[in-house]
CSV table of C-alpha atoms and ligand atoms in Angstrom, one decimal:
chain,number,residue,atom,x,y,z
I,254,MET,CA,-30.8,-22.0,6.3
I,255,GLY,CA,-31.3,-19.0,3.6
I,256,LYS,CA,-28.8,-18.6,0.8
I,257,ALA,CA,-25.6,-16.6,1.0
I,258,LYS,CA,-26.0,-12.9,-0.2
I,259,THR,CA,-24.1,-11.9,-3.3
I,260,ILE,CA,-22.8,-8.8,-4.6
I,261,LEU,CA,-26.0,-8.5,-6.8
I,262,ASP,CA,-28.3,-8.5,-3.6
I,263,ILE,CA,-26.0,-6.0,-2.2
I,264,ARG,CA,-26.5,-4.0,-5.7
I,265,ARG,CA,-30.2,-4.5,-5.2
I,266,GLN,CA,-30.3,-3.2,-1.9
I,267,TYR,CA,-28.3,-0.1,-2.9
I,268,GLU,CA,-30.9,0.6,-5.6
I,269,GLU,CA,-33.7,0.4,-3.3
I,270,GLY,CA,-32.0,2.8,-1.0
I,271,VAL,CA,-31.9,0.3,2.1
I,272,LYS,CA,-28.8,0.8,4.1
I,273,ILE,CA,-26.2,-1.5,3.9
I,274,THR,CA,-24.6,-3.0,7.1
I,275,MET,CA,-21.1,-4.3,7.6
I,276,LEU,CA,-19.3,-5.4,10.8
I,277,THR,CA,-15.9,-7.2,11.1
I,278,ALA,CA,-15.3,-10.9,12.2
I,279,TYR,CA,-12.2,-12.7,12.6
I,280,ASP,CA,-13.2,-16.1,13.9
I,281,TYR,CA,-16.5,-18.7,13.9
I,282,PRO,CA,-18.2,-17.7,17.0
I,283,LEU,CA,-18.3,-14.1,16.2
I,284,ALA,CA,-19.3,-14.6,12.6
I,285,ARG,CA,-22.2,-17.0,13.7
I,286,LEU,CA,-23.6,-14.3,15.8
I,287,LEU,CA,-23.3,-11.5,13.1
I,288,ASP,CA,-24.8,-13.8,10.6
I,289,ARG,CA,-27.8,-14.8,12.9
I,290,ALA,CA,-28.2,-11.1,13.7
I,291,GLY,CA,-28.7,-10.7,10.0
I,292,ILE,CA,-25.7,-8.3,9.0
I,293,ASP,CA,-25.5,-7.9,5.3
I,294,ILE,CA,-21.3,-8.3,5.0
I,295,ILE,CA,-19.0,-9.7,7.3
I,296,LEU,CA,-15.6,-8.3,6.8
I,297,ILE,CA,-12.3,-10.1,7.6
I,298,GLY,CA,-10.5,-6.8,8.3
I,299,ASP,CA,-6.7,-6.6,8.6
I,300,SER,CA,-7.7,-4.5,11.6
I,301,LEU,CA,-7.2,-8.1,13.1
I,302,GLY,CA,-3.4,-7.1,13.4
I,303,THR,CA,-4.4,-4.6,16.0
I,304,VAL,CA,-7.2,-5.9,17.5
I,305,VAL,CA,-6.7,-9.5,17.6
I,306,ALA,CA,-3.0,-9.9,17.2
I,307,GLY,CA,-1.8,-6.6,19.5
I,308,HIS,CA,0.2,-4.9,16.6
I,309,ASP,CA,0.4,-1.3,16.3
I,310,THR,CA,-0.5,-1.1,13.0
I,311,THR,CA,-2.0,-3.5,10.2
I,312,LEU,CA,1.3,-3.6,8.2
I,313,PRO,CA,2.6,-7.0,9.5
I,314,VAL,CA,-0.7,-9.0,8.7
I,315,THR,CA,0.3,-11.8,6.4
I,316,LEU,CA,-1.9,-13.3,3.5
I,317,GLU,CA,-1.5,-16.5,5.3
I,318,GLU,CA,-3.3,-15.0,8.3
I,319,MET,CA,-5.9,-13.6,6.4
I,320,ILE,CA,-6.8,-16.9,4.6
I,321,TYR,CA,-6.4,-18.5,8.1
I,322,HIS,CA,-9.0,-16.1,9.6
I,323,THR,CA,-11.3,-16.1,6.5
I,324,ARG,CA,-11.8,-19.8,6.5
I,325,MET,CA,-12.7,-19.7,10.4
I,326,VAL,CA,-15.3,-16.8,9.6
I,327,VAL,CA,-16.6,-18.7,6.2
I,328,ARG,CA,-17.4,-21.9,8.6
I,329,GLY,CA,-19.7,-19.6,10.8
I,330,THR,CA,-21.4,-17.7,7.9
I,331,GLN,CA,-24.7,-18.8,5.6
I,332,LYS,CA,-26.1,-15.6,4.8
I,333,ALA,CA,-23.8,-12.7,4.8
I,334,LEU,CA,-21.5,-11.8,1.9
I,335,VAL,CA,-18.1,-12.5,3.2
I,336,VAL,CA,-15.3,-9.9,2.2
I,337,ALA,CA,-11.7,-10.5,3.2
I,338,ASP,CA,-9.2,-7.8,3.0
I,339,LEU,CA,-6.0,-8.0,1.2
I,340,PRO,CA,-3.1,-7.2,3.4
I,341,PHE,CA,-0.2,-4.9,2.8
I,342,LEU,CA,2.0,-5.9,0.3
I,343,SER,CA,0.0,-8.6,-1.2
I,344,TYR,CA,-1.4,-6.5,-4.1
I,345,GLN,CA,0.8,-3.5,-4.5
I,346,VAL,CA,3.9,-5.1,-6.0
I,347,ASP,CA,2.6,-6.2,-9.5
I,348,LEU,CA,-0.6,-7.6,-11.0
I,349,SER,CA,0.2,-11.0,-11.2
I,350,SER,CA,1.0,-11.2,-7.3
I,351,ALA,CA,-2.6,-9.3,-6.8
I,352,ARG,CA,-4.2,-11.8,-8.9
I,353,LEU,CA,-2.7,-14.7,-7.2
I,354,ASN,CA,-3.0,-13.3,-3.9
I,355,ALA,CA,-6.8,-12.2,-4.3
I,356,GLY,CA,-7.6,-15.6,-5.9
I,357,ARG,CA,-6.1,-17.4,-2.7
I,358,LEU,CA,-8.6,-15.7,-0.4
I,359,LEU,CA,-11.4,-17.1,-2.5
I,360,LYS,CA,-10.1,-20.3,-3.4
I,361,GLU,CA,-8.3,-21.1,0.1
I,362,GLY,CA,-10.2,-18.8,2.5
I,363,GLY,CA,-13.5,-19.2,0.8
I,364,ALA,CA,-14.4,-15.5,0.8
I,365,HIS,CA,-16.8,-14.2,-1.8
I,366,ALA,CA,-15.1,-10.6,-2.6
I,367,VAL,CA,-11.8,-9.0,-1.7
I,368,LYS,CA,-11.2,-5.4,-0.4
I,369,LEU,CA,-8.1,-3.4,-1.3
I,370,GLU,CA,-6.8,0.2,-0.1
I,371,GLY,CA,-6.4,2.9,-2.6
I,372,GLY,CA,-7.8,4.9,-5.3
I,373,THR,CA,-6.4,6.0,-8.6
I,374,ALA,CA,-3.3,4.1,-8.2
I,375,MET,CA,-5.1,0.9,-7.8
I,376,ARG,CA,-7.2,1.4,-10.7
I,377,ASP,CA,-5.3,-1.3,-12.9
I,378,THR,CA,-5.2,-3.6,-10.0
I,379,ILE,CA,-8.9,-3.4,-9.2
I,380,ARG,CA,-9.7,-3.8,-13.0
I,381,ALA,CA,-7.2,-6.9,-13.1
I,382,LEU,CA,-9.3,-8.6,-10.3
I,383,VAL,CA,-12.7,-7.9,-11.7
I,384,ASP,CA,-11.7,-9.1,-15.1
I,385,MET,CA,-10.6,-12.6,-13.4
I,386,ASP,CA,-14.3,-12.5,-11.7
I,387,ILE,CA,-13.0,-11.5,-8.2
I,388,PRO,CA,-15.4,-8.8,-6.7
I,389,VAL,CA,-13.7,-6.0,-5.2
I,390,MET,CA,-14.5,-3.5,-2.6
I,391,GLY,CA,-12.5,-0.3,-2.7
I,392,HIS,CA,-11.1,1.7,0.4
I,393,VAL,CA,-10.2,5.4,0.0
I,394,GLY,CA,-9.7,8.3,2.4
I,395,LEU,CA,-7.9,7.2,5.5
I,396,THR,CA,-6.3,4.1,4.5
I,397,PRO,CA,-4.7,2.5,7.7
I,398,GLN,CA,-2.1,0.8,5.6
I,399,SER,CA,-0.7,4.2,4.5
I,400,VAL,CA,-0.1,5.1,8.1
I,401,ASN,CA,3.6,6.1,7.5
I,402,ARG,CA,2.5,8.3,4.8
I,403,MET,CA,-0.5,10.1,6.6
I,404,GLY,CA,1.9,10.4,9.9
I,405,GLY,CA,-0.8,8.8,12.1
I,406,TYR,CA,-4.5,7.8,11.6
I,407,ARG,CA,-6.0,11.4,11.1
I,408,VAL,CA,-9.1,12.5,9.2
I,409,GLN,CA,-8.4,12.9,5.5
I,410,GLY,CA,-9.6,15.5,3.0
I,411,ARG,CA,-10.3,18.5,5.2
I,412,LYS,CA,-8.5,20.8,3.0
I,413,GLU,CA,-9.9,21.5,-0.7
I,414,GLU,CA,-7.1,19.8,-2.7
I,415,ASP,CA,-7.2,16.8,-0.4
I,416,ALA,CA,-11.0,16.5,-0.7
I,417,GLN,CA,-10.4,16.6,-4.6
I,418,ARG,CA,-7.9,13.6,-4.4
I,419,ILE,CA,-10.3,11.6,-2.4
I,420,LEU,CA,-13.1,12.4,-4.9
I,421,GLU,CA,-11.1,11.5,-7.7
I,422,ASP,CA,-9.7,8.3,-5.9
I,423,ALA,CA,-13.4,7.0,-5.3
I,424,HIS,CA,-14.3,7.9,-8.8
I,425,ALA,CA,-11.5,5.8,-10.0
I,426,VAL,CA,-12.3,2.9,-7.8
I,427,ALA,CA,-15.8,2.8,-9.2
I,428,GLU,CA,-14.8,3.0,-12.9
I,429,ALA,CA,-12.3,0.3,-12.6
I,430,GLY,CA,-15.3,-2.1,-11.5
I,431,ALA,CA,-15.5,-2.1,-7.8
I,432,PHE,CA,-18.9,-3.2,-6.4
I,433,SER,CA,-18.7,-0.9,-3.4
I,434,VAL,CA,-16.1,1.4,-1.9
I,435,VAL,CA,-15.1,2.0,1.9
I,436,LEU,CA,-14.9,5.5,2.7
I,437,GLU,CA,-12.8,6.1,6.1
I,438,GLY,CA,-12.2,9.0,8.2
I,439,VAL,CA,-13.5,11.6,5.9
I,440,PRO,CA,-15.7,14.9,6.5
I,441,ALA,CA,-19.4,13.8,6.4
I,442,THR,CA,-19.9,16.5,3.7
I,443,LEU,CA,-17.3,15.1,1.6
I,444,ALA,CA,-18.7,11.5,1.9
I,445,GLU,CA,-22.2,12.9,1.1
I,446,ARG,CA,-20.8,14.3,-2.1
I,447,ILE,CA,-18.9,11.0,-3.1
I,448,THR,CA,-22.1,9.1,-2.4
I,449,ALA,CA,-24.2,11.3,-4.5
I,450,GLU,CA,-21.8,11.2,-7.4
I,451,LEU,CA,-20.9,7.5,-7.5
I,452,PRO,CA,-22.6,4.8,-9.3
I,453,ILE,CA,-21.8,2.3,-6.5
I,454,PRO,CA,-22.6,1.9,-2.7
I,455,THR,CA,-20.2,3.8,-0.2
I,456,ILE,CA,-19.6,2.2,3.2
I,457,GLY,CA,-18.8,4.8,5.8
I,458,ILE,CA,-16.7,4.7,8.8
I,459,GLY,CA,-15.9,7.8,10.4
I,460,ALA,CA,-17.7,9.4,7.4
I,461,GLY,CA,-20.9,10.5,8.7
I,462,VAL,CA,-24.4,9.1,8.0
I,463,HIS,CA,-25.0,10.1,4.1
I,464,CYS,CA,-22.9,6.9,3.0
I,465,SER,CA,-25.1,4.1,1.6
I,466,GLY,CA,-24.0,1.8,4.5
I,467,GLN,CA,-21.8,1.7,7.6
I,468,VAL,CA,-19.1,-0.6,9.0
I,469,LEU,CA,-17.6,-0.7,12.3
I,470,VAL,CA,-14.7,-3.0,13.8
I,471,THR,CA,-16.8,-5.3,15.9
I,472,HIS,CA,-13.9,-5.3,18.8
I,473,ASP,CA,-14.5,-1.7,19.0
I,474,MET,CA,-18.2,-1.4,19.3
I,475,LEU,CA,-18.4,-4.2,21.6
I,476,GLY,CA,-15.9,-2.0,23.9
I,477,LEU,CA,-13.3,-4.8,23.8
I,478,CYS,CA,-10.2,-2.9,23.0
I,479,ASP,CA,-9.8,-0.1,25.4
I,480,LYS,CA,-6.3,0.8,24.0
I,481,PHE,CA,-7.6,3.0,21.2
I,482,SER,CA,-11.0,4.6,20.7
I,483,PRO,CA,-11.9,6.9,17.9
I,484,LYS,CA,-14.5,9.5,18.0
I,485,PHE,CA,-16.6,7.9,15.4
I,486,VAL,CA,-16.8,4.5,17.3
I,487,LYS,CA,-20.1,3.9,19.1
I,488,LYS,CA,-19.4,1.7,22.0
I,489,TYR,CA,-22.9,-0.5,22.0
I,490,VAL,CA,-21.4,-2.3,24.9
I,491,ASP,CA,-18.5,-2.3,27.4
I,492,LEU,CA,-17.5,-5.7,27.2
I,493,ALA,CA,-14.0,-5.3,28.5
I,494,ALA,CA,-15.5,-4.0,31.9
I,495,LEU,CA,-18.2,-6.5,31.9
I,496,LEU,CA,-15.9,-9.6,31.1
I,497,GLY,CA,-13.2,-7.9,33.8
I,498,LYS,CA,-15.9,-8.6,36.2
I,499,VAL,CA,-17.1,-12.3,35.0
I,500,PHE,CA,-13.5,-13.2,35.2
I,501,GLU,CA,-12.9,-11.8,38.9
I,502,THR,CA,-16.0,-13.6,39.9
I,503,TYR,CA,-14.5,-16.9,38.4
I,504,ILE,CA,-11.2,-16.4,40.2
I,505,ASP,CA,-13.0,-15.6,43.8
I,506,GLU,CA,-15.4,-18.5,43.2
I,507,VAL,CA,-12.8,-20.9,42.5
I,508,LYS,CA,-10.5,-19.5,45.4
I,509,GLU,CA,-13.7,-19.6,48.0
I,510,GLY,CA,-14.3,-23.3,46.5
I,511,ILE,CA,-18.0,-22.0,45.3
I,512,PHE,CA,-17.2,-23.4,41.8
I,513,PRO,CA,-17.8,-26.0,40.8
I,514,ALA,CA,-21.0,-26.6,42.6
I,515,GLU,CA,-22.8,-30.0,43.0
I,516,GLU,CA,-24.5,-29.5,39.5
I,517,HIS,CA,-21.3,-29.1,37.7
I,518,SER,CA,-19.8,-32.2,39.4
I,519,PHE,CA,-20.1,-36.1,38.3
G,64,KIV,O1,-9.5,-3.7,8.3
G,64,KIV,C1,-10.9,-3.1,8.7
G,64,KIV,O2,-11.4,-3.8,9.8
G,64,KIV,C2,-11.3,-2.3,7.7
G,64,KIV,C3,-12.6,-1.5,8.2
G,64,KIV,C4,-12.2,-0.8,9.2
G,64,KIV,C5,-13.2,-1.1,7.1
G,64,KIV,O3,-10.8,-2.1,6.5
C-alpha cells in the first residue's frame, strides 16, 4: 500500500515532463480500479450530474451530492490524488461560502483538493481557498456550468478575441495560486500556447495532445453513456453493448432454468 500522491508529486511529475493522467470516478468500485491501475488523479467531477444522475446539465448537482460521492471515492483510493468539483452556486456567490463549501469537500468528503470553473472572475476565490491551504485546480475554456451563456457545449476560443480571453483566464488561475488547470474544449494550438506559457500543469479534455496531462469522463471512455458522445472522447470499450448482452444472457438463463446451476445452489 503506497502513500497517496500529493500536489507536490504532481508538480514533480510536471517538472520532469511526465504526462499527468486523470479520470473521473463517482463511487468506490470504480475508484479502486482506477487507483490500482495507477492513475495520478481521480476527479469526482460534477459530470456525475449527467452521467450518473441523468440530468441534461451539471447545474442541478448539489454540494451534499458531491460530498456523498467524494466519500465513496476516497474509501476506494489509496495512491491517487483525489480532487472534487465545487458544484454550481457553491463558490460563485461570495468568498465566505466558497471557503466553507470547499472546506467541506476536504473535511467531510476527504478530498485532497477542489476544482472550480472560471478564469479572471475567479481569481479572488482561488486566492482565498489557496490562502486557507486548500489546493485548487482551475478549469477554463469550455466550462460546462456556463452552458447557458455559451448556448450549448461548443468548442471555445476559435476566434482570436476568445482565444485571448481564455489565455488571460488561464494566466489568472495560475497567478491566483492554482496547482493545475483543466483546459476543456479549446483548439489544440491554443492549448499548446497556454501550456507553453503557464508555470503550472494543464490537463486537457478536447484540447489536443500538447497539454501536460489528459482527463476524460470515465463513463464516456468506457462507452457507458450512449446519449452524448463528443468527438474528443476515445471509447476504449463499448461497455453499453457488452453489458446489454450480459443482461440479456442472464434474463434468458433465468427464464430457461439454466441459472442457478448446481454449483450456485446449496
Ligand atoms: O465534471 C467533470 O467531470 C469535469 C471533467 C470533464 C474535467 O470537469
